[in-house]
mmCIF file of N, CA and C in Angstrom:
data_model
loop_
_atom_site.group_PDB
_atom_site.id
_atom_site.type_symbol
_atom_site.label_atom_id
_atom_site.label_comp_id
_atom_site.label_asym_id
_atom_site.label_seq_id
_atom_site.Cartn_x
_atom_site.Cartn_y
_atom_site.Cartn_z
ATOM 1 N N MET A 260 -8.459 13.464 2.815
ATOM 2 C CA MET A 260 -9.546 13.027 3.670
ATOM 3 C C MET A 260 -10.777 12.869 2.786
ATOM 4 N N ARG A 261 -11.472 11.758 2.988
ATOM 5 C CA ARG A 261 -12.677 11.541 2.185
ATOM 6 C C ARG A 261 -13.849 11.215 3.090
ATOM 7 N N LEU A 262 -15.012 11.677 2.686
ATOM 8 C CA LEU A 262 -16.234 11.409 3.421
ATOM 9 C C LEU A 262 -16.638 9.961 3.212
ATOM 10 N N VAL A 263 -16.851 9.241 4.311
ATOM 11 C CA VAL A 263 -17.244 7.834 4.244
ATOM 12 C C VAL A 263 -18.747 7.702 4.443
ATOM 13 N N ALA A 264 -19.290 8.475 5.376
ATOM 14 C CA ALA A 264 -20.719 8.342 5.673
ATOM 15 C C ALA A 264 -21.249 9.584 6.373
ATOM 16 N N ASN A 265 -22.512 9.856 6.134
ATOM 17 C CA ASN A 265 -23.288 10.781 6.940
ATOM 18 C C ASN A 265 -24.321 9.928 7.651
ATOM 19 N N ILE A 266 -24.305 9.976 8.961
ATOM 20 C CA ILE A 266 -25.207 9.130 9.738
ATOM 21 C C ILE A 266 -26.355 9.999 10.232
ATOM 22 N N PRO A 267 -27.567 9.669 9.833
ATOM 23 C CA PRO A 267 -28.700 10.512 10.211
ATOM 24 C C PRO A 267 -28.989 10.470 11.711
ATOM 25 N N HIS A 268 -29.259 11.646 12.251
ATOM 26 C CA HIS A 268 -29.683 11.770 13.641
ATOM 27 C C HIS A 268 -30.501 13.048 13.737
ATOM 28 N N GLU A 269 -31.534 13.049 14.554
ATOM 29 C CA GLU A 269 -32.437 14.199 14.606
ATOM 30 C C GLU A 269 -31.866 15.401 15.351
ATOM 31 N N GLU A 270 -30.869 15.214 16.205
ATOM 32 C CA GLU A 270 -30.360 16.324 17.018
ATOM 33 C C GLU A 270 -28.962 16.792 16.666
ATOM 34 N N VAL A 271 -28.204 15.992 15.955
ATOM 35 C CA VAL A 271 -26.807 16.328 15.696
ATOM 36 C C VAL A 271 -26.420 15.777 14.315
ATOM 37 N N ARG A 272 -25.546 16.505 13.648
ATOM 38 C CA ARG A 272 -25.040 16.019 12.367
ATOM 39 C C ARG A 272 -23.818 15.150 12.642
ATOM 40 N N ILE A 273 -23.805 13.961 12.063
ATOM 41 C CA ILE A 273 -22.696 13.022 12.269
ATOM 42 C C ILE A 273 -22.091 12.699 10.904
ATOM 43 N N SER A 274 -20.801 12.997 10.766
ATOM 44 C CA SER A 274 -20.075 12.698 9.529
ATOM 45 C C SER A 274 -18.868 11.832 9.871
ATOM 46 N N VAL A 275 -18.594 10.871 9.007
ATOM 47 C CA VAL A 275 -17.438 9.988 9.198
ATOM 48 C C VAL A 275 -16.511 10.171 7.999
ATOM 49 N N PHE A 276 -15.237 10.447 8.300
ATOM 50 C CA PHE A 276 -14.227 10.625 7.277
ATOM 51 C C PHE A 276 -13.145 9.568 7.449
ATOM 52 N N ALA A 277 -12.493 9.209 6.351
ATOM 53 C CA ALA A 277 -11.336 8.315 6.399
ATOM 54 C C ALA A 277 -10.107 9.135 6.053
ATOM 55 N N TRP A 278 -9.035 8.931 6.841
ATOM 56 C CA TRP A 278 -7.807 9.694 6.625
ATOM 57 C C TRP A 278 -6.651 9.014 7.349
ATOM 58 N N ASN A 279 -5.599 8.679 6.621
ATOM 59 C CA ASN A 279 -4.367 8.107 7.199
ATOM 60 C C ASN A 279 -4.631 6.933 8.143
ATOM 61 N N ASP A 280 -5.352 5.939 7.690
ATOM 62 C CA ASP A 280 -5.659 4.745 8.480
ATOM 63 C C ASP A 280 -6.449 5.050 9.743
ATOM 64 N N LYS A 281 -7.174 6.157 9.721
ATOM 65 C CA LYS A 281 -8.019 6.530 10.848
ATOM 66 C C LYS A 281 -9.389 6.931 10.331
ATOM 67 N N PHE A 282 -10.351 6.833 11.214
ATOM 68 C CA PHE A 282 -11.657 7.413 10.959
ATOM 69 C C PHE A 282 -11.784 8.652 11.829
ATOM 70 N N LEU A 283 -12.282 9.713 11.265
ATOM 71 C CA LEU A 283 -12.602 10.908 12.020
ATOM 72 C C LEU A 283 -14.123 10.982 12.078
ATOM 73 N N VAL A 284 -14.655 10.955 13.276
ATOM 74 C CA VAL A 284 -16.096 11.033 13.463
ATOM 75 C C VAL A 284 -16.389 12.438 13.977
ATOM 76 N N LYS A 285 -17.101 13.205 13.161
ATOM 77 C CA LYS A 285 -17.382 14.595 13.501
ATOM 78 C C LYS A 285 -18.865 14.742 13.850
ATOM 79 N N PHE A 286 -19.093 15.320 15.024
ATOM 80 C CA PHE A 286 -20.439 15.659 15.478
ATOM 81 C C PHE A 286 -20.555 17.180 15.408
ATOM 82 N N GLU A 287 -21.638 17.695 14.828
ATOM 83 C CA GLU A 287 -21.833 19.137 14.709
ATOM 84 C C GLU A 287 -23.221 19.522 15.199
ATOM 85 N N LYS A 288 -23.248 20.634 15.948
ATOM 86 C CA LYS A 288 -24.523 21.155 16.424
ATOM 87 C C LYS A 288 -24.357 22.626 16.776
ATOM 88 N N ALA A 289 -25.221 23.458 16.276
ATOM 89 C CA ALA A 289 -25.303 24.877 16.650
ATOM 90 C C ALA A 289 -23.957 25.595 16.616
ATOM 91 N N GLY A 290 -23.203 25.421 15.552
ATOM 92 C CA GLY A 290 -21.946 26.122 15.406
ATOM 93 C C GLY A 290 -20.788 25.537 16.200
ATOM 94 N N MET A 291 -21.012 24.407 16.831
ATOM 95 C CA MET A 291 -19.960 23.738 17.592
ATOM 96 C C MET A 291 -19.692 22.381 16.956
ATOM 97 N N GLU A 292 -18.502 21.853 17.212
ATOM 98 C CA GLU A 292 -18.211 20.507 16.718
ATOM 99 C C GLU A 292 -17.300 19.763 17.681
ATOM 100 N N GLN A 293 -17.429 18.448 17.634
ATOM 101 C CA GLN A 293 -16.554 17.534 18.369
ATOM 102 C C GLN A 293 -16.071 16.514 17.353
ATOM 103 N N THR A 294 -14.780 16.240 17.366
ATOM 104 C CA THR A 294 -14.224 15.263 16.437
ATOM 105 C C THR A 294 -13.458 14.213 17.216
ATOM 106 N N TYR A 295 -13.716 12.964 16.890
ATOM 107 C CA TYR A 295 -13.047 11.830 17.515
ATOM 108 C C TYR A 295 -12.241 11.124 16.436
ATOM 109 N N LYS A 296 -10.949 10.900 16.695
ATOM 110 C CA LYS A 296 -10.079 10.185 15.765
ATOM 111 C C LYS A 296 -9.913 8.760 16.272
ATOM 112 N N ILE A 297 -10.232 7.807 15.411
ATOM 113 C CA ILE A 297 -10.208 6.399 15.804
ATOM 114 C C ILE A 297 -9.390 5.624 14.778
ATOM 115 N N ALA A 298 -8.362 4.953 15.229
ATOM 116 C CA ALA A 298 -7.569 4.116 14.320
ATOM 117 C C ALA A 298 -8.453 2.991 13.796
ATOM 118 N N GLU A 299 -8.304 2.685 12.523
ATOM 119 C CA GLU A 299 -9.114 1.632 11.910
ATOM 120 C C GLU A 299 -8.992 0.321 12.676
ATOM 121 N N MET A 300 -7.789 0.017 13.167
ATOM 122 C CA MET A 300 -7.595 -1.261 13.862
ATOM 123 C C MET A 300 -8.195 -1.251 15.272
ATOM 124 N N ASP A 301 -8.619 -0.086 15.771
ATOM 125 C CA ASP A 301 -9.220 -0.009 17.106
ATOM 126 C C ASP A 301 -10.737 -0.200 17.106
ATOM 127 N N ILE A 302 -11.289 -0.457 15.947
ATOM 128 C CA ILE A 302 -12.733 -0.693 15.878
ATOM 129 C C ILE A 302 -12.987 -2.160 16.184
ATOM 130 N N PRO A 303 -13.728 -2.412 17.266
ATOM 131 C CA PRO A 303 -13.922 -3.803 17.703
ATOM 132 C C PRO A 303 -14.857 -4.593 16.795
ATOM 133 N N GLY A 304 -14.860 -5.873 17.032
ATOM 134 C CA GLY A 304 -15.802 -6.774 16.362
ATOM 135 C C GLY A 304 -15.579 -6.851 14.869
ATOM 136 N N ASP A 305 -16.665 -6.680 14.130
ATOM 137 C CA ASP A 305 -16.602 -6.828 12.677
ATOM 138 C C ASP A 305 -16.174 -5.548 11.973
ATOM 139 N N GLY A 306 -15.689 -4.557 12.731
ATOM 140 C CA GLY A 306 -15.197 -3.331 12.134
ATOM 141 C C GLY A 306 -16.281 -2.361 11.726
ATOM 142 N N ASP A 307 -17.483 -2.541 12.251
ATOM 143 C CA ASP A 307 -18.597 -1.669 11.913
ATOM 144 C C ASP A 307 -18.607 -0.457 12.845
ATOM 145 N N LEU A 308 -18.045 0.632 12.367
ATOM 146 C CA LEU A 308 -17.929 1.848 13.162
ATOM 147 C C LEU A 308 -19.293 2.381 13.591
ATOM 148 N N GLU A 309 -20.288 2.253 12.740
ATOM 149 C CA GLU A 309 -21.619 2.782 13.069
ATOM 150 C C GLU A 309 -22.207 2.136 14.319
ATOM 151 N N LYS A 310 -21.835 0.903 14.606
ATOM 152 C CA LYS A 310 -22.323 0.251 15.823
ATOM 153 C C LYS A 310 -21.773 0.935 17.068
ATOM 154 N N MET A 311 -20.570 1.508 16.960
ATOM 155 C CA MET A 311 -19.980 2.221 18.098
ATOM 156 C C MET A 311 -20.716 3.532 18.373
ATOM 157 N N LEU A 312 -21.356 4.080 17.351
ATOM 158 C CA LEU A 312 -22.017 5.371 17.479
ATOM 159 C C LEU A 312 -23.454 5.175 17.957
ATOM 160 N N ASP A 313 -23.571 4.534 19.104
ATOM 161 C CA ASP A 313 -24.897 4.217 19.639
ATOM 162 C C ASP A 313 -25.495 5.415 20.383
ATOM 163 N N GLU A 314 -26.717 5.261 20.847
ATOM 164 C CA GLU A 314 -27.410 6.367 21.512
ATOM 165 C C GLU A 314 -26.719 6.802 22.801
ATOM 166 N N GLU A 315 -26.080 5.886 23.498
ATOM 167 C CA GLU A 315 -25.373 6.264 24.721
ATOM 168 C C GLU A 315 -24.229 7.231 24.391
ATOM 169 N N LEU A 316 -23.468 6.940 23.336
ATOM 170 C CA LEU A 316 -22.399 7.838 22.919
ATOM 171 C C LEU A 316 -22.979 9.179 22.471
ATOM 172 N N VAL A 317 -24.018 9.143 21.658
ATOM 173 C CA VAL A 317 -24.612 10.385 21.167
ATOM 174 C C VAL A 317 -25.168 11.208 22.322
ATOM 175 N N ASP A 318 -25.773 10.569 23.310
ATOM 176 C CA ASP A 318 -26.269 11.292 24.486
ATOM 177 C C ASP A 318 -25.120 12.001 25.206
ATOM 178 N N THR A 319 -23.984 11.334 25.338
ATOM 179 C CA THR A 319 -22.819 11.946 25.969
ATOM 180 C C THR A 319 -22.315 13.123 25.146
ATOM 181 N N VAL A 320 -22.264 12.959 23.839
ATOM 182 C CA VAL A 320 -21.847 14.046 22.948
ATOM 183 C C VAL A 320 -22.786 15.242 23.109
ATOM 184 N N LEU A 321 -24.087 14.989 23.196
ATOM 185 C CA LEU A 321 -25.047 16.078 23.368
ATOM 186 C C LEU A 321 -24.865 16.785 24.711
ATOM 187 N N GLU A 322 -24.546 16.041 25.756
ATOM 188 C CA GLU A 322 -24.263 16.656 27.059
ATOM 189 C C GLU A 322 -23.045 17.573 26.962
ATOM 190 N N ILE A 323 -22.028 17.121 26.257
ATOM 191 C CA ILE A 323 -20.823 17.935 26.083
ATOM 192 C C ILE A 323 -21.156 19.201 25.295
ATOM 193 N N PHE A 324 -21.985 19.074 24.250
ATOM 194 C CA PHE A 324 -22.407 20.259 23.507
ATOM 195 C C PHE A 324 -23.132 21.243 24.423
ATOM 196 N N HIS A 325 -23.971 20.730 25.311
ATOM 197 C CA HIS A 325 -24.676 21.603 26.249
ATOM 198 C C HIS A 325 -23.679 22.360 27.126
ATOM 199 N N LYS A 326 -22.676 21.642 27.636
ATOM 200 C CA LYS A 326 -21.652 22.281 28.463
ATOM 201 C C LYS A 326 -20.845 23.294 27.659
ATOM 202 N N MET A 327 -20.540 22.973 26.413
ATOM 203 C CA MET A 327 -19.808 23.906 25.558
ATOM 204 C C MET A 327 -20.623 25.183 25.344
ATOM 205 N N GLY A 328 -21.913 25.028 25.075
ATOM 206 C CA GLY A 328 -22.773 26.181 24.862
ATOM 207 C C GLY A 328 -22.874 27.043 26.111
ATOM 208 N N THR A 329 -23.007 26.405 27.266
ATOM 209 C CA THR A 329 -23.072 27.131 28.537
ATOM 210 C C THR A 329 -21.773 27.884 28.801
ATOM 211 N N ALA A 330 -20.646 27.248 28.538
ATOM 212 C CA ALA A 330 -19.345 27.897 28.737
ATOM 213 C C ALA A 330 -19.210 29.108 27.816
ATOM 214 N N TRP A 331 -19.637 28.956 26.578
ATOM 215 C CA TRP A 331 -19.526 30.052 25.618
ATOM 216 C C TRP A 331 -20.417 31.226 26.017
ATOM 217 N N LYS A 332 -21.649 30.939 26.422
ATOM 218 C CA LYS A 332 -22.560 32.003 26.866
ATOM 219 C C LYS A 332 -21.996 32.720 28.084
ATOM 220 N N GLY A 333 -21.414 31.965 29.013
ATOM 221 C CA GLY A 333 -20.794 32.576 30.184
ATOM 222 C C GLY A 333 -19.658 33.509 29.800
ATOM 223 N N ALA A 334 -18.842 33.091 28.843
ATOM 224 C CA ALA A 334 -17.729 33.925 28.382
ATOM 225 C C ALA A 334 -18.259 35.206 27.741
ATOM 226 N N GLN A 335 -19.335 35.082 26.962
ATOM 227 C CA GLN A 335 -19.926 36.268 26.345
ATOM 228 C C GLN A 335 -20.478 37.217 27.398
ATOM 229 N N GLU A 336 -21.132 36.657 28.400
ATOM 230 C CA GLU A 336 -21.688 37.504 29.468
ATOM 231 C C GLU A 336 -20.587 38.207 30.242
ATOM 232 N N ARG A 337 -19.482 37.536 30.491
ATOM 233 C CA ARG A 337 -18.362 38.171 31.188
ATOM 234 C C ARG A 337 -17.770 39.304 30.375
ATOM 235 N N MET A 338 -17.750 39.154 29.062
ATOM 236 C CA MET A 338 -17.239 40.220 28.196
ATOM 237 C C MET A 338 -18.157 41.448 28.243
ATOM 238 N N ASP A 339 -19.457 41.204 28.386
ATOM 239 C CA ASP A 339 -20.409 42.312 28.446
ATOM 240 C C ASP A 339 -20.226 43.164 29.699
ATOM 241 N N THR A 340 -19.639 42.598 30.746
ATOM 242 C CA THR A 340 -19.477 43.336 32.000
ATOM 243 C C THR A 340 -18.148 44.084 32.063
ATOM 244 N N LEU A 341 -17.295 43.901 31.068
ATOM 245 C CA LEU A 341 -15.985 44.609 31.078
ATOM 246 C C LEU A 341 -16.128 46.032 30.626
#
């Protein structure tokens, strides 16, 4: 697996890797990560993966991170009551 790009964003770290005819797009924030595997041939248009990583997608990723953080905090709180 090789690093193809680091895409700057103020709220989340975005890294793109190439591996076995796929791109792995990794989003990282606050100790959590989401990874999307995309076949190279599934990239529409001129094959510019960065165009797919628009603000609407990033906003959705950030919402998921919020839900992940809330779920984790809830699990920790439940452990405190045992």
